[in-house]
Short mmCIF file of C-alpha atoms in Angstrom, two decimals:
data_model
loop_
_atom_site.label_atom_id
_atom_site.label_comp_id
_atom_site.label_asym_id
_atom_site.label_seq_id
_atom_site.Cartn_x
_atom_site.Cartn_y
_atom_site.Cartn_z
CA UNK A 1 -21.82 17.16 6.55
CA UNK A 2 -21.52 13.91 8.41
CA UNK A 3 -20.43 13.81 11.99
CA UNK A 4 -16.94 12.55 12.62
CA UNK A 5 -17.69 11.84 16.25
CA UNK A 6 -17.19 8.15 15.79
CA UNK A 7 -13.77 8.42 14.28
CA UNK A 8 -12.23 5.83 16.52
CA UNK A 9 -14.95 3.27 16.38
CA UNK A 10 -12.73 0.94 14.37
CA UNK A 11 -10.17 0.62 17.07
CA UNK A 12 -12.37 1.08 20.11
CA UNK A 13 -9.96 3.75 21.21
CA UNK A 14 -10.63 6.84 23.21
CA UNK A 15 -12.26 9.72 21.40
CA UNK A 16 -9.97 12.07 23.22
CA UNK A 17 -6.77 10.62 21.85
CA UNK A 18 -5.80 9.71 25.39
CA UNK A 19 -5.59 5.96 25.89
CA UNK A 20 -6.33 6.33 29.60
CA UNK A 21 -9.81 7.73 28.86
CA UNK A 22 -11.17 5.32 26.30
CA UNK A 23 -12.65 1.89 26.07
CA UNK A 24 -9.82 -0.33 25.15
CA UNK A 25 -9.40 -4.05 25.52
CA UNK A 26 -6.55 -6.46 25.46
CA UNK A 27 -8.24 -8.32 22.62
CA UNK A 28 -8.64 -5.22 20.44
CA UNK A 29 -5.04 -4.17 21.04
CA UNK A 30 -3.73 -7.64 20.28
CA UNK A 31 -5.82 -7.92 17.11
CA UNK A 32 -4.64 -4.52 15.95
CA UNK A 33 -0.98 -5.38 16.53
CA UNK A 34 -1.30 -8.63 14.59
CA UNK A 35 -3.17 -6.96 11.73
CA UNK A 36 -0.56 -4.19 11.58
CA UNK A 37 2.11 -6.83 10.98
CA UNK A 38 0.38 -7.68 7.70
CA UNK A 39 0.37 -4.03 6.65
CA UNK A 40 4.05 -3.68 7.51
CA UNK A 41 5.01 -6.81 5.57
CA UNK A 42 2.86 -5.82 2.56
CA UNK A 43 4.46 -2.35 2.52
CA UNK A 44 7.99 -3.74 2.75
CA UNK A 45 7.31 -6.18 -0.09
CA UNK A 46 5.96 -3.34 -2.20
CA UNK A 47 8.97 -1.12 -1.47
CA UNK A 48 11.33 -3.96 -2.33
CA UNK A 49 9.94 -4.01 -5.88
CA UNK A 50 12.25 -1.08 -6.57
CA UNK A 51 16.01 -0.89 -6.11
CA UNK A 52 17.51 1.52 -3.61
CA UNK A 53 17.14 4.52 -5.96
CA UNK A 54 19.60 6.84 -4.25
CA UNK A 55 18.42 10.11 -5.87
CA UNK A 56 15.20 9.84 -3.83
CA UNK A 57 17.25 10.45 -0.66
CA UNK A 58 19.79 12.88 -2.11
CA UNK A 59 19.40 16.37 -0.65
CA UNK A 60 20.96 17.91 -3.74
CA UNK A 61 18.71 16.12 -6.23
CA UNK A 62 15.88 18.65 -6.34
CA UNK A 63 18.10 21.67 -5.86
CA UNK A 64 16.05 22.89 -2.90
CA UNK A 65 18.03 21.17 -0.17
CA UNK A 66 15.02 18.95 0.56
CA UNK A 67 15.18 15.35 -0.57
CA UNK A 68 12.46 14.01 -2.81
CA UNK A 69 11.25 11.62 -0.12
CA UNK A 70 11.05 14.41 2.45
CA UNK A 71 9.06 16.57 0.05
CA UNK A 72 6.85 13.59 -0.71
CA UNK A 73 6.20 12.71 2.94
CA UNK A 74 5.65 16.36 3.99
CA UNK A 75 3.17 17.09 1.20
CA UNK A 76 1.41 13.74 1.64
CA UNK A 77 1.01 14.38 5.35
CA UNK A 78 -0.46 17.82 4.59
CA UNK A 79 -3.02 16.17 2.31
CA UNK A 80 -3.74 13.40 4.81
CA UNK A 81 -4.19 16.06 7.53
CA UNK A 82 -6.71 17.90 5.35
CA UNK A 83 -8.57 14.61 4.96
CA UNK A 84 -8.56 14.21 8.75
CA UNK A 85 -6.05 11.39 9.18
CA UNK A 86 -4.49 12.79 12.33
CA UNK A 87 -7.84 13.04 14.07
CA UNK A 88 -7.29 9.34 14.69
CA UNK A 89 -5.01 9.07 17.72
CA UNK A 90 -3.27 6.03 16.20
CA UNK A 91 -1.87 8.18 13.42
CA UNK A 92 1.18 10.32 14.09
CA UNK A 93 2.71 12.61 11.45
CA UNK A 94 6.46 12.79 10.86
CA UNK A 95 6.24 16.54 10.21
CA UNK A 96 3.58 17.82 12.60
CA UNK A 97 4.40 21.52 12.19
CA UNK A 98 2.14 23.64 10.04
CA UNK A 99 -0.18 20.83 9.03
CA UNK A 100 -3.43 22.16 7.60
CA UNK A 101 -6.65 21.75 9.55
CA UNK A 102 -8.94 18.91 8.54
CA UNK A 103 -11.51 19.87 5.94
CA UNK A 104 -14.36 17.74 7.29
CA UNK A 105 -15.83 18.99 10.55
CA UNK A 106 -13.05 18.23 13.04
CA UNK A 107 -14.07 16.11 15.96
CA UNK A 108 -12.85 16.88 19.43
CA UNK A 109 -9.73 14.76 19.22
CA UNK A 110 -6.65 16.76 19.80
CA UNK A 111 -4.01 15.78 17.30
CA UNK A 112 -1.93 12.98 18.71
CA UNK A 113 1.51 14.12 19.62
CA UNK A 114 4.54 11.97 20.00
CA UNK A 115 7.98 12.56 21.42
CA UNK A 116 10.12 14.05 18.65
CA UNK A 117 12.87 11.63 19.58
CA UNK A 118 10.73 8.63 18.61
CA UNK A 119 9.69 10.14 15.28
CA UNK A 120 13.29 10.93 14.49
CA UNK A 121 14.42 7.49 15.56
CA UNK A 122 11.88 5.82 13.25
CA UNK A 123 12.85 8.09 10.35
CA UNK A 124 16.57 7.46 10.81
CA UNK A 125 16.16 3.74 11.36
CA UNK A 126 14.11 3.39 8.19
CA UNK A 127 16.47 5.25 5.90
CA UNK A 128 19.82 4.35 7.46
CA UNK A 129 19.28 0.78 8.58
CA UNK A 130 16.23 -0.89 7.09
CA UNK A 131 16.08 0.42 3.53
CA UNK A 132 19.51 -0.91 2.51
CA UNK A 133 18.45 -4.32 3.84
CA UNK A 134 15.23 -4.59 1.84
CA UNK A 135 16.38 -3.13 -1.48
CA UNK A 136 18.92 -4.17 -4.03
CA UNK A 137 21.49 -1.61 -5.10
CA UNK A 138 20.60 0.18 -8.27
CA UNK A 139 18.55 2.88 -9.90
CA UNK A 140 15.54 2.25 -12.12
CA UNK A 141 14.33 5.85 -12.18
CA UNK A 142 10.99 5.11 -10.53
CA UNK A 143 11.48 7.83 -7.95
CA UNK A 144 7.88 8.81 -7.34
CA UNK A 145 6.79 5.20 -6.90
CA UNK A 146 9.74 4.69 -4.59
CA UNK A 147 8.87 7.69 -2.43
CA UNK A 148 5.22 6.58 -2.30
CA UNK A 149 6.32 3.11 -1.20
CA UNK A 150 8.60 4.63 1.44
CA UNK A 151 5.67 6.68 2.74
CA UNK A 152 3.57 3.54 3.15
CA UNK A 153 6.38 1.79 5.09
CA UNK A 154 7.03 4.80 7.30
CA UNK A 155 3.35 5.23 8.14
CA UNK A 156 2.89 1.53 8.93
CA UNK A 157 5.99 1.41 11.15
CA UNK A 158 5.16 4.66 12.92
CA UNK A 159 1.61 3.55 13.63
CA UNK A 160 2.86 0.25 15.04
CA UNK A 161 5.49 1.84 17.27
CA UNK A 162 3.27 4.63 18.58
CA UNK A 163 0.61 2.06 19.26
CA UNK A 164 2.76 1.35 22.31
CA UNK A 165 0.66 3.94 24.14
CA UNK A 166 -2.40 1.74 23.82
CA UNK A 167 -0.45 -1.40 24.63
CA UNK A 168 0.88 0.24 27.78
CA UNK A 169 -2.55 1.41 28.86
CA UNK A 170 -3.96 -2.10 28.54
CA UNK A 171 -1.08 -3.59 30.48
CA UNK A 172 -1.40 -0.95 33.19
CA UNK A 173 -5.12 -1.55 33.61
CA UNK A 174 -4.54 -5.26 33.78
CA UNK A 175 -2.17 -4.94 36.73
CA UNK A 176 -1.88 -1.39 38.08
CA UNK A 177 -0.33 -2.74 41.27
CA UNK A 178 2.64 -4.05 39.28
CA UNK A 179 3.38 -0.80 37.49
CA UNK A 180 2.47 1.91 39.99
CA UNK A 181 5.54 1.66 42.24
CA UNK A 182 7.95 1.99 39.33
CA UNK A 183 5.89 4.85 37.90
CA UNK A 184 5.94 6.70 41.24
CA UNK A 185 9.70 6.15 41.49
CA UNK A 186 10.12 7.37 37.92
CA UNK A 187 12.07 4.18 37.34
CA UNK A 188 12.17 3.68 33.60
CA UNK A 189 14.47 0.68 33.82
CA UNK A 190 12.11 -1.15 36.14
CA UNK A 191 9.21 -0.37 33.78
CA UNK A 192 11.20 -1.66 30.84
CA UNK A 193 11.77 -4.92 32.72
CA UNK A 194 8.07 -5.22 33.54
CA UNK A 195 7.21 -4.62 29.89
CA UNK A 196 9.63 -7.19 28.51
CA UNK A 197 8.32 -10.67 27.85
CA UNK A 198 11.05 -12.55 26.03
CA UNK A 199 8.86 -15.49 25.02
CA UNK A 200 6.22 -13.20 23.53
CA UNK A 201 8.88 -11.27 21.67
CA UNK A 202 10.35 -14.48 20.28
CA UNK A 203 6.90 -15.53 19.11
CA UNK A 204 6.26 -12.18 17.41
CA UNK A 205 9.61 -12.42 15.63
CA UNK A 206 8.80 -15.88 14.37
CA UNK A 207 5.33 -14.84 13.30
CA UNK A 208 6.46 -11.82 11.27
CA UNK A 209 9.18 -13.96 9.70
CA UNK A 210 6.51 -16.44 8.66
CA UNK A 211 4.30 -13.65 7.32
CA UNK A 212 7.16 -12.42 5.13
CA UNK A 213 7.48 -15.96 3.77
CA UNK A 214 3.75 -16.46 3.19
CA UNK A 215 2.98 -13.02 1.73
CA UNK A 216 6.19 -12.90 -0.28
CA UNK A 217 5.81 -16.25 -1.96
CA UNK A 218 5.14 -16.69 -5.64
CA UNK A 219 1.67 -18.13 -5.75
CA UNK A 220 1.36 -20.60 -8.60
CA UNK A 221 -1.25 -23.04 -9.80
CA UNK A 222 0.05 -26.53 -9.66
CA UNK A 223 -2.73 -28.45 -11.26
CA UNK A 224 -1.59 -31.57 -13.05
CA UNK A 225 -3.41 -30.75 -16.25
CA UNK A 226 -2.02 -27.27 -16.38
CA UNK A 227 1.19 -26.99 -18.30
CA UNK A 228 1.82 -23.30 -17.74
CA UNK A 229 4.85 -22.68 -15.60
CA UNK A 230 5.91 -19.53 -13.86
CA UNK A 231 9.36 -18.21 -13.21
CA UNK A 232 10.92 -19.33 -9.99
CA UNK A 233 10.35 -16.70 -7.40
CA UNK A 234 13.00 -14.44 -6.06
CA UNK A 235 12.65 -13.60 -2.40
CA UNK A 236 10.59 -10.42 -2.20
CA UNK A 237 11.64 -9.43 1.30
CA UNK A 238 14.10 -11.55 3.25
CA UNK A 239 12.05 -13.00 6.14
CA UNK A 240 15.04 -12.80 8.47
CA UNK A 241 15.24 -9.05 7.82
CA UNK A 242 11.64 -8.64 8.94
CA UNK A 243 12.35 -10.63 12.09
CA UNK A 244 15.45 -8.48 12.66
CA UNK A 245 13.39 -5.31 12.11
CA UNK A 246 11.04 -6.31 14.91
CA UNK A 247 13.81 -7.52 17.20
CA UNK A 248 16.17 -4.63 16.80
CA UNK A 249 13.88 -1.67 16.21
CA UNK A 250 10.10 -2.14 16.28
CA UNK A 251 9.79 -3.87 19.65
CA UNK A 252 12.46 -1.79 21.47
CA UNK A 253 10.96 1.45 20.12
CA UNK A 254 7.45 0.31 21.07
CA UNK A 255 8.66 -0.43 24.59
CA UNK A 256 10.30 3.00 24.73
CA UNK A 257 6.93 4.55 23.83
CA UNK A 258 5.30 2.38 26.51
CA UNK A 259 7.77 3.47 29.18
CA UNK A 260 7.37 7.14 28.27
CA UNK A 261 3.61 6.75 28.42
CA UNK A 262 3.59 4.93 31.75
CA UNK A 263 5.96 7.43 33.38
CA UNK A 264 3.20 10.01 32.92
CA UNK A 265 0.27 7.68 33.59
CA UNK A 266 -0.26 8.72 37.21
CA UNK A 267 0.35 12.45 36.72
CA UNK B 1 20.99 16.36 -10.27
CA UNK B 2 20.82 12.77 -11.37
CA UNK B 3 19.75 11.84 -14.81
CA UNK B 4 16.33 10.32 -15.13
CA UNK B 5 17.11 8.90 -18.54
CA UNK B 6 16.81 5.38 -17.29
CA UNK B 7 13.38 5.81 -15.86
CA UNK B 8 11.97 2.72 -17.45
CA UNK B 9 14.81 0.40 -16.83
CA UNK B 10 12.75 -1.54 -14.32
CA UNK B 11 10.22 -2.65 -16.82
CA UNK B 12 12.39 -2.75 -19.91
CA UNK B 13 9.85 -0.51 -21.53
CA UNK B 14 10.37 2.08 -24.18
CA UNK B 15 11.93 5.34 -23.11
CA UNK B 16 9.52 7.15 -25.35
CA UNK B 17 6.36 5.92 -23.72
CA UNK B 18 5.47 4.18 -26.95
CA UNK B 19 5.43 0.39 -26.61
CA UNK B 20 6.19 -0.06 -30.30
CA UNK B 21 9.58 1.65 -29.91
CA UNK B 22 11.05 -0.07 -26.88
CA UNK B 23 12.73 -3.27 -25.93
CA UNK B 24 10.00 -5.37 -24.50
CA UNK B 25 9.77 -9.09 -24.05
CA UNK B 26 7.06 -11.58 -23.43
CA UNK B 27 8.82 -12.66 -20.25
CA UNK B 28 9.04 -9.15 -18.81
CA UNK B 29 5.39 -8.44 -19.62
CA UNK B 30 4.28 -11.73 -18.10
CA UNK B 31 6.35 -11.18 -14.95
CA UNK B 32 4.98 -7.69 -14.57
CA UNK B 33 1.38 -8.85 -14.93
CA UNK B 34 1.85 -11.56 -12.33
CA UNK B 35 3.61 -9.21 -9.91
CA UNK B 36 0.86 -6.62 -10.37
CA UNK B 37 -1.66 -9.19 -9.19
CA UNK B 38 0.08 -9.20 -5.80
CA UNK B 39 -0.12 -5.41 -5.59
CA UNK B 40 -3.80 -5.46 -6.49
CA UNK B 41 -4.60 -8.13 -3.91
CA UNK B 42 -2.55 -6.37 -1.19
CA UNK B 43 -4.31 -3.09 -1.91
CA UNK B 44 -7.77 -4.68 -1.82
CA UNK B 45 -6.97 -6.38 1.49
CA UNK B 46 -5.79 -3.07 2.92
CA UNK B 47 -8.91 -1.25 1.73
CA UNK B 48 -11.13 -3.95 3.20
CA UNK B 49 -9.74 -3.14 6.67
CA UNK B 50 -12.22 -0.27 6.72
CA UNK B 51 -15.96 -0.39 6.26
CA UNK B 52 -17.60 1.33 3.31
CA UNK B 53 -17.41 4.79 4.94
CA UNK B 54 -19.99 6.53 2.77
CA UNK B 55 -18.99 10.15 3.61
CA UNK B 56 -15.75 9.63 1.66
CA UNK B 57 -17.83 9.39 -1.54
CA UNK B 58 -20.50 11.95 -0.66
CA UNK B 59 -20.28 15.04 -2.85
CA UNK B 60 -21.93 17.13 -0.17
CA UNK B 61 -19.60 16.08 2.65
CA UNK B 62 -16.92 18.74 2.18
CA UNK B 63 -19.31 21.44 1.06
CA UNK B 64 -17.31 22.09 -2.11
CA UNK B 65 -19.17 19.69 -4.39
CA UNK B 66 -16.05 17.54 -4.64
CA UNK B 67 -16.02 14.27 -2.73
CA UNK B 68 -13.25 13.60 -0.25
CA UNK B 69 -11.90 10.75 -2.36
CA UNK B 70 -11.83 12.90 -5.49
CA UNK B 71 -9.97 15.64 -3.64
CA UNK B 72 -7.60 13.03 -2.25
CA UNK B 73 -6.89 11.40 -5.62
CA UNK B 74 -6.51 14.74 -7.44
CA UNK B 75 -4.11 16.21 -4.90
CA UNK B 76 -2.16 12.95 -4.59
CA UNK B 77 -1.78 12.78 -8.36
CA UNK B 78 -0.49 16.37 -8.39
CA UNK B 79 2.14 15.42 -5.82
CA UNK B 80 3.02 12.20 -7.66
CA UNK B 81 3.33 14.21 -10.90
CA UNK B 82 5.76 16.62 -9.20
CA UNK B 83 7.78 13.60 -8.10
CA UNK B 84 7.82 12.38 -11.72
CA UNK B 85 5.46 9.40 -11.49
CA UNK B 86 3.85 10.00 -14.86
CA UNK B 87 7.20 10.04 -16.65
CA UNK B 88 6.86 6.27 -16.41
CA UNK B 89 4.62 5.22 -19.30
CA UNK B 90 3.04 2.49 -17.15
CA UNK B 91 1.51 5.12 -14.90
CA UNK B 92 -1.65 6.87 -16.00
CA UNK B 93 -3.32 9.59 -13.91
CA UNK B 94 -7.09 9.71 -13.37
CA UNK B 95 -7.08 13.51 -13.55
CA UNK B 96 -4.48 14.38 -16.19
CA UNK B 97 -5.51 18.03 -16.59
CA UNK B 98 -3.39 20.69 -14.95
CA UNK B 99 -0.92 18.31 -13.37
CA UNK B 100 2.26 20.10 -12.28
CA UNK B 101 5.51 19.44 -14.13
CA UNK B 102 7.96 17.02 -12.55
CA UNK B 103 10.47 18.66 -10.23
CA UNK B 104 13.44 16.44 -11.09
CA UNK B 105 14.87 17.01 -14.55
CA UNK B 106 12.16 15.62 -16.82
CA UNK B 107 13.29 12.96 -19.22
CA UNK B 108 12.03 12.87 -22.76
CA UNK B 109 9.06 10.68 -22.07
CA UNK B 110 5.88 12.33 -23.06
CA UNK B 111 3.26 11.79 -20.39
CA UNK B 112 1.33 8.65 -21.15
CA UNK B 113 -2.16 9.37 -22.27
CA UNK B 114 -5.05 7.03 -22.13
CA UNK B 115 -8.50 7.08 -23.63
CA UNK B 116 -10.75 9.01 -21.25
CA UNK B 117 -13.37 6.29 -21.60
CA UNK B 118 -11.08 3.71 -20.00
CA UNK B 119 -10.12 5.97 -17.10
CA UNK B 120 -13.80 6.72 -16.48
CA UNK B 121 -14.72 3.05 -16.76
CA UNK B 122 -12.11 2.09 -14.14
CA UNK B 123 -13.22 4.88 -11.82
CA UNK B 124 -16.90 3.97 -12.11
CA UNK B 125 -16.28 0.24 -11.83
CA UNK B 126 -14.23 0.72 -8.66
CA UNK B 127 -16.72 2.91 -6.83
CA UNK B 128 -20.00 1.50 -8.14
CA UNK B 129 -19.25 -2.20 -8.45
CA UNK B 130 -16.12 -3.33 -6.65
CA UNK B 131 -16.07 -1.26 -3.46
CA UNK B 132 -19.44 -2.50 -2.17
CA UNK B 133 -18.18 -6.07 -2.71
CA UNK B 134 -14.95 -5.71 -0.71
CA UNK B 135 -16.19 -3.61 2.20
CA UNK B 136 -18.70 -4.20 4.94
CA UNK B 137 -21.42 -1.62 5.44
CA UNK B 138 -20.65 0.88 8.13
CA UNK B 139 -18.74 3.98 9.12
CA UNK B 140 -15.72 4.03 11.41
CA UNK B 141 -14.71 7.61 10.67
CA UNK B 142 -11.31 6.70 9.21
CA UNK B 143 -11.95 8.76 6.10
CA UNK B 144 -8.40 9.79 5.25
CA UNK B 145 -7.12 6.24 5.62
CA UNK B 146 -10.03 5.05 3.50
CA UNK B 147 -9.30 7.55 0.72
CA UNK B 148 -5.60 6.64 0.82
CA UNK B 149 -6.50 2.96 0.51
CA UNK B 150 -8.85 3.74 -2.38
CA UNK B 151 -6.03 5.61 -4.12
CA UNK B 152 -3.76 2.57 -3.84
CA UNK B 153 -6.45 0.28 -5.32
CA UNK B 154 -7.25 2.69 -8.14
CA UNK B 155 -3.60 3.11 -9.07
CA UNK B 156 -2.92 -0.62 -9.03
CA UNK B 157 -5.99 -1.41 -11.16
CA UNK B 158 -5.34 1.41 -13.60
CA UNK B 159 -1.71 0.37 -14.07
CA UNK B 160 -2.78 -3.23 -14.71
CA UNK B 161 -5.47 -2.32 -17.21
CA UNK B 162 -3.39 0.24 -19.12
CA UNK B 163 -0.59 -2.28 -19.23
CA UNK B 164 -2.68 -3.77 -22.04
CA UNK B 165 -0.72 -1.54 -24.43
CA UNK B 166 2.46 -3.44 -23.64
CA UNK B 167 0.71 -6.79 -23.72
CA UNK B 168 -0.69 -5.96 -27.16
CA UNK B 169 2.69 -4.88 -28.49
CA UNK B 170 4.28 -8.15 -27.40
CA UNK B 171 1.50 -10.20 -28.95
CA UNK B 172 1.70 -8.22 -32.18
CA UNK B 173 5.46 -8.69 -32.47
CA UNK B 174 5.08 -12.36 -31.82
CA UNK B 175 2.70 -12.85 -34.75
CA UNK B 176 2.25 -9.71 -36.88
CA UNK B 177 0.78 -11.80 -39.68
CA UNK B 178 -2.13 -12.80 -37.42
CA UNK B 179 -3.05 -9.28 -36.39
CA UNK B 180 -2.26 -7.16 -39.44
CA UNK B 181 -5.31 -8.07 -41.58
CA UNK B 182 -7.73 -7.22 -38.78
CA UNK B 183 -5.85 -4.00 -38.04
CA UNK B 184 -5.97 -2.95 -41.70
CA UNK B 185 -9.69 -3.76 -41.82
CA UNK B 186 -10.22 -1.80 -38.59
CA UNK B 187 -12.00 -4.88 -37.32
CA UNK B 188 -12.09 -4.53 -33.54
CA UNK B 189 -14.24 -7.62 -33.10
CA UNK B 190 -11.74 -9.79 -34.96
CA UNK B 191 -8.91 -8.35 -32.85
CA UNK B 192 -10.87 -9.07 -29.68
CA UNK B 193 -11.25 -12.68 -30.80
CA UNK B 194 -7.53 -12.96 -31.54
CA UNK B 195 -6.70 -11.53 -28.11
CA UNK B 196 -9.01 -13.84 -26.19
CA UNK B 197 -7.53 -17.03 -24.79
CA UNK B 198 -10.17 -18.59 -22.59
CA UNK B 199 -7.85 -21.11 -20.97
CA UNK B 200 -5.34 -18.41 -20.01
CA UNK B 201 -8.12 -16.27 -18.62
CA UNK B 202 -9.41 -19.16 -16.54
CA UNK B 203 -5.92 -19.73 -15.18
CA UNK B 204 -5.49 -16.06 -14.27
CA UNK B 205 -8.84 -16.10 -12.48
CA UNK B 206 -7.84 -19.14 -10.48
CA UNK B 207 -4.44 -17.69 -9.66
CA UNK B 208 -5.74 -14.37 -8.35
CA UNK B 209 -8.35 -16.24 -6.33
CA UNK B 210 -5.57 -18.29 -4.78
CA UNK B 211 -3.53 -15.14 -4.10
CA UNK B 212 -6.46 -13.62 -2.23
CA UNK B 213 -6.61 -16.79 -0.11
CA UNK B 214 -2.86 -16.94 0.55
CA UNK B 215 -2.28 -13.22 1.21
CA UNK B 216 -5.53 -12.83 3.15
CA UNK B 217 -4.96 -15.71 5.53
CA UNK B 218 -4.29 -15.26 9.21
CA UNK B 219 -0.73 -16.46 9.63
CA UNK B 220 -0.31 -18.16 12.98
CA UNK B 221 2.40 -20.14 14.68
CA UNK B 222 1.22 -23.60 15.42
CA UNK B 223 4.02 -24.92 17.53
CA UNK B 224 2.90 -27.57 19.98
CA UNK B 225 4.65 -25.98 22.95
CA UNK B 226 3.16 -22.62 22.26
CA UNK B 227 -0.05 -21.97 24.12
CA UNK B 228 -0.80 -18.57 22.63
CA UNK B 229 -3.82 -18.64 20.39
CA UNK B 230 -5.03 -16.07 17.97
CA UNK B 231 -8.55 -15.17 16.97
CA UNK B 232 -9.96 -17.10 14.10
CA UNK B 233 -9.52 -15.15 10.97
CA UNK B 234 -12.28 -13.40 9.15
CA UNK B 235 -11.94 -13.39 5.40
CA UNK B 236 -10.06 -10.23 4.49
CA UNK B 237 -11.12 -10.10 0.86
CA UNK B 238 -13.44 -12.73 -0.57
CA UNK B 239 -11.29 -14.68 -3.07
CA UNK B 240 -14.28 -15.17 -5.38
CA UNK B 241 -14.69 -11.38 -5.57
CA UNK B 242 -11.10 -11.02 -6.76
CA UNK B 243 -11.68 -13.70 -9.39
CA UNK B 244 -14.88 -11.91 -10.41
CA UNK B 245 -13.00 -8.59 -10.57
CA UNK B 246 -10.58 -10.05 -13.09
CA UNK B 247 -13.26 -11.89 -15.06
CA UNK B 248 -15.78 -9.11 -15.28
CA UNK B 249 -13.65 -5.97 -15.37
CA UNK B 250 -9.85 -6.24 -15.35
CA UNK B 251 -9.42 -8.66 -18.26
CA UNK B 252 -12.18 -7.19 -20.49
CA UNK B 253 -10.89 -3.65 -19.89
CA UNK B 254 -7.31 -4.76 -20.60
CA UNK B 255 -8.45 -6.35 -23.85
CA UNK B 256 -10.27 -3.13 -24.74
CA UNK B 257 -7.00 -1.23 -24.23
CA UNK B 258 -5.23 -3.84 -26.37
CA UNK B 259 -7.74 -3.52 -29.20
CA UNK B 260 -7.54 0.29 -29.14
CA UNK B 261 -3.75 0.09 -29.21
CA UNK B 262 -3.62 -2.42 -32.06
CA UNK B 263 -6.10 -0.51 -34.19
CA UNK B 264 -3.50 2.29 -34.33
CA UNK B 265 -0.44 0.03 -34.48
CA UNK B 266 0.09 0.24 -38.24
CA UNK B 267 -0.70 3.95 -38.61
#
């Protein structure tokens, strides 16, 4: 059996799951955040292939009181846990209770934990706010594909938001003198101010909007000699919705994770 | 409990799982094929985020004789079956034996079946030929994420290739007089010739190559007043590999599915 000791080599993150103990660089964090935008946009485009499909979220649909999407996410997370997904401190399950142990030799990483409030906030935001914005009304019966697409969106968003821990660690190391007073005073509002860079946030919003345009476009061949024409593209995911997602939910929630992390950084 | 009678509304496919019985149009088939290219390219780009990660495919890794990816695909397919995925005739499992029954009220669709030889050919092509072309050598320990990304690629490729049944039905309806003699003579070679349009295949190859370029690009903001710069992008998936994938495997396998379907079309 292969060693899983190197399970965080990809990200250069701590092997202990604790951002304060690992090698971590501003460049690696920035690259990861930018790359995660692609994953989020891809997953939203894929979800938007299907209409809203209300039965997926209906707690009376299966007769067990559990919605299809909840069953799908719970059982998927159990499988992913068996395969060792949550040994990577970037990955946070929505239903952490009673997850099976990883089948491959577990490494020493404790499973990453996250404040329940953040997990719940992501879950509620996705189903109550975002999903109606990225889907058309309707029901095409593709419930399993829908739930699988929801899972991909939820995982991508959760990873991005919980990545705030690593973002905060990098910022703290870069300027501990700026953050330490507010941390010692347990002043969350002051930390939030220190963590807010309006111009960067504006740039991120514009970049994800552009990604939704680029990745959602209908790619056609426009050679002169080529007479084949394709249907005019519908918008796959409204780019302004993706910008709104980051503005209203992803960046505020990430900053909340950062504040919570920093408040405990000097304990 | 909601009815699942409309489970194929999205694709306009037959409710019986038999392409010869449903409403199906050239336009809907063409749109689906083009849209599936996006899914395939997205899934390849996502898989290529991780290096090869050999333990995922090592039959001795888990100690059970089953590789991690096989366990992951089998258990995922069982969950997807419970959620009703294989009630959609476009969806074909890799491990059809012993799948659980769908939890929501099953509709009348018989589960789609596919020749075992095609399923095996897709599986072997993906792991033996394609995967080494889209990944870099190495091991970053992200085995669960790797297996999940493999699952997404396998499902997207399998759906595309098995979609050949619907492509064949549309072509047959368009010109039954062209296909019927070869079908009656059980002449697979003649059918293969009738189904081969070199110029269309060249166009598809160029289009998927362009999609890999467009969807794999690093999207940056290049405003003059904006001093932030991003790292130069590495290629996420080599566009020529995606073109090769279609040329060497996807289109020939799809035509094989078409020939097999047509040989039974007049039974």
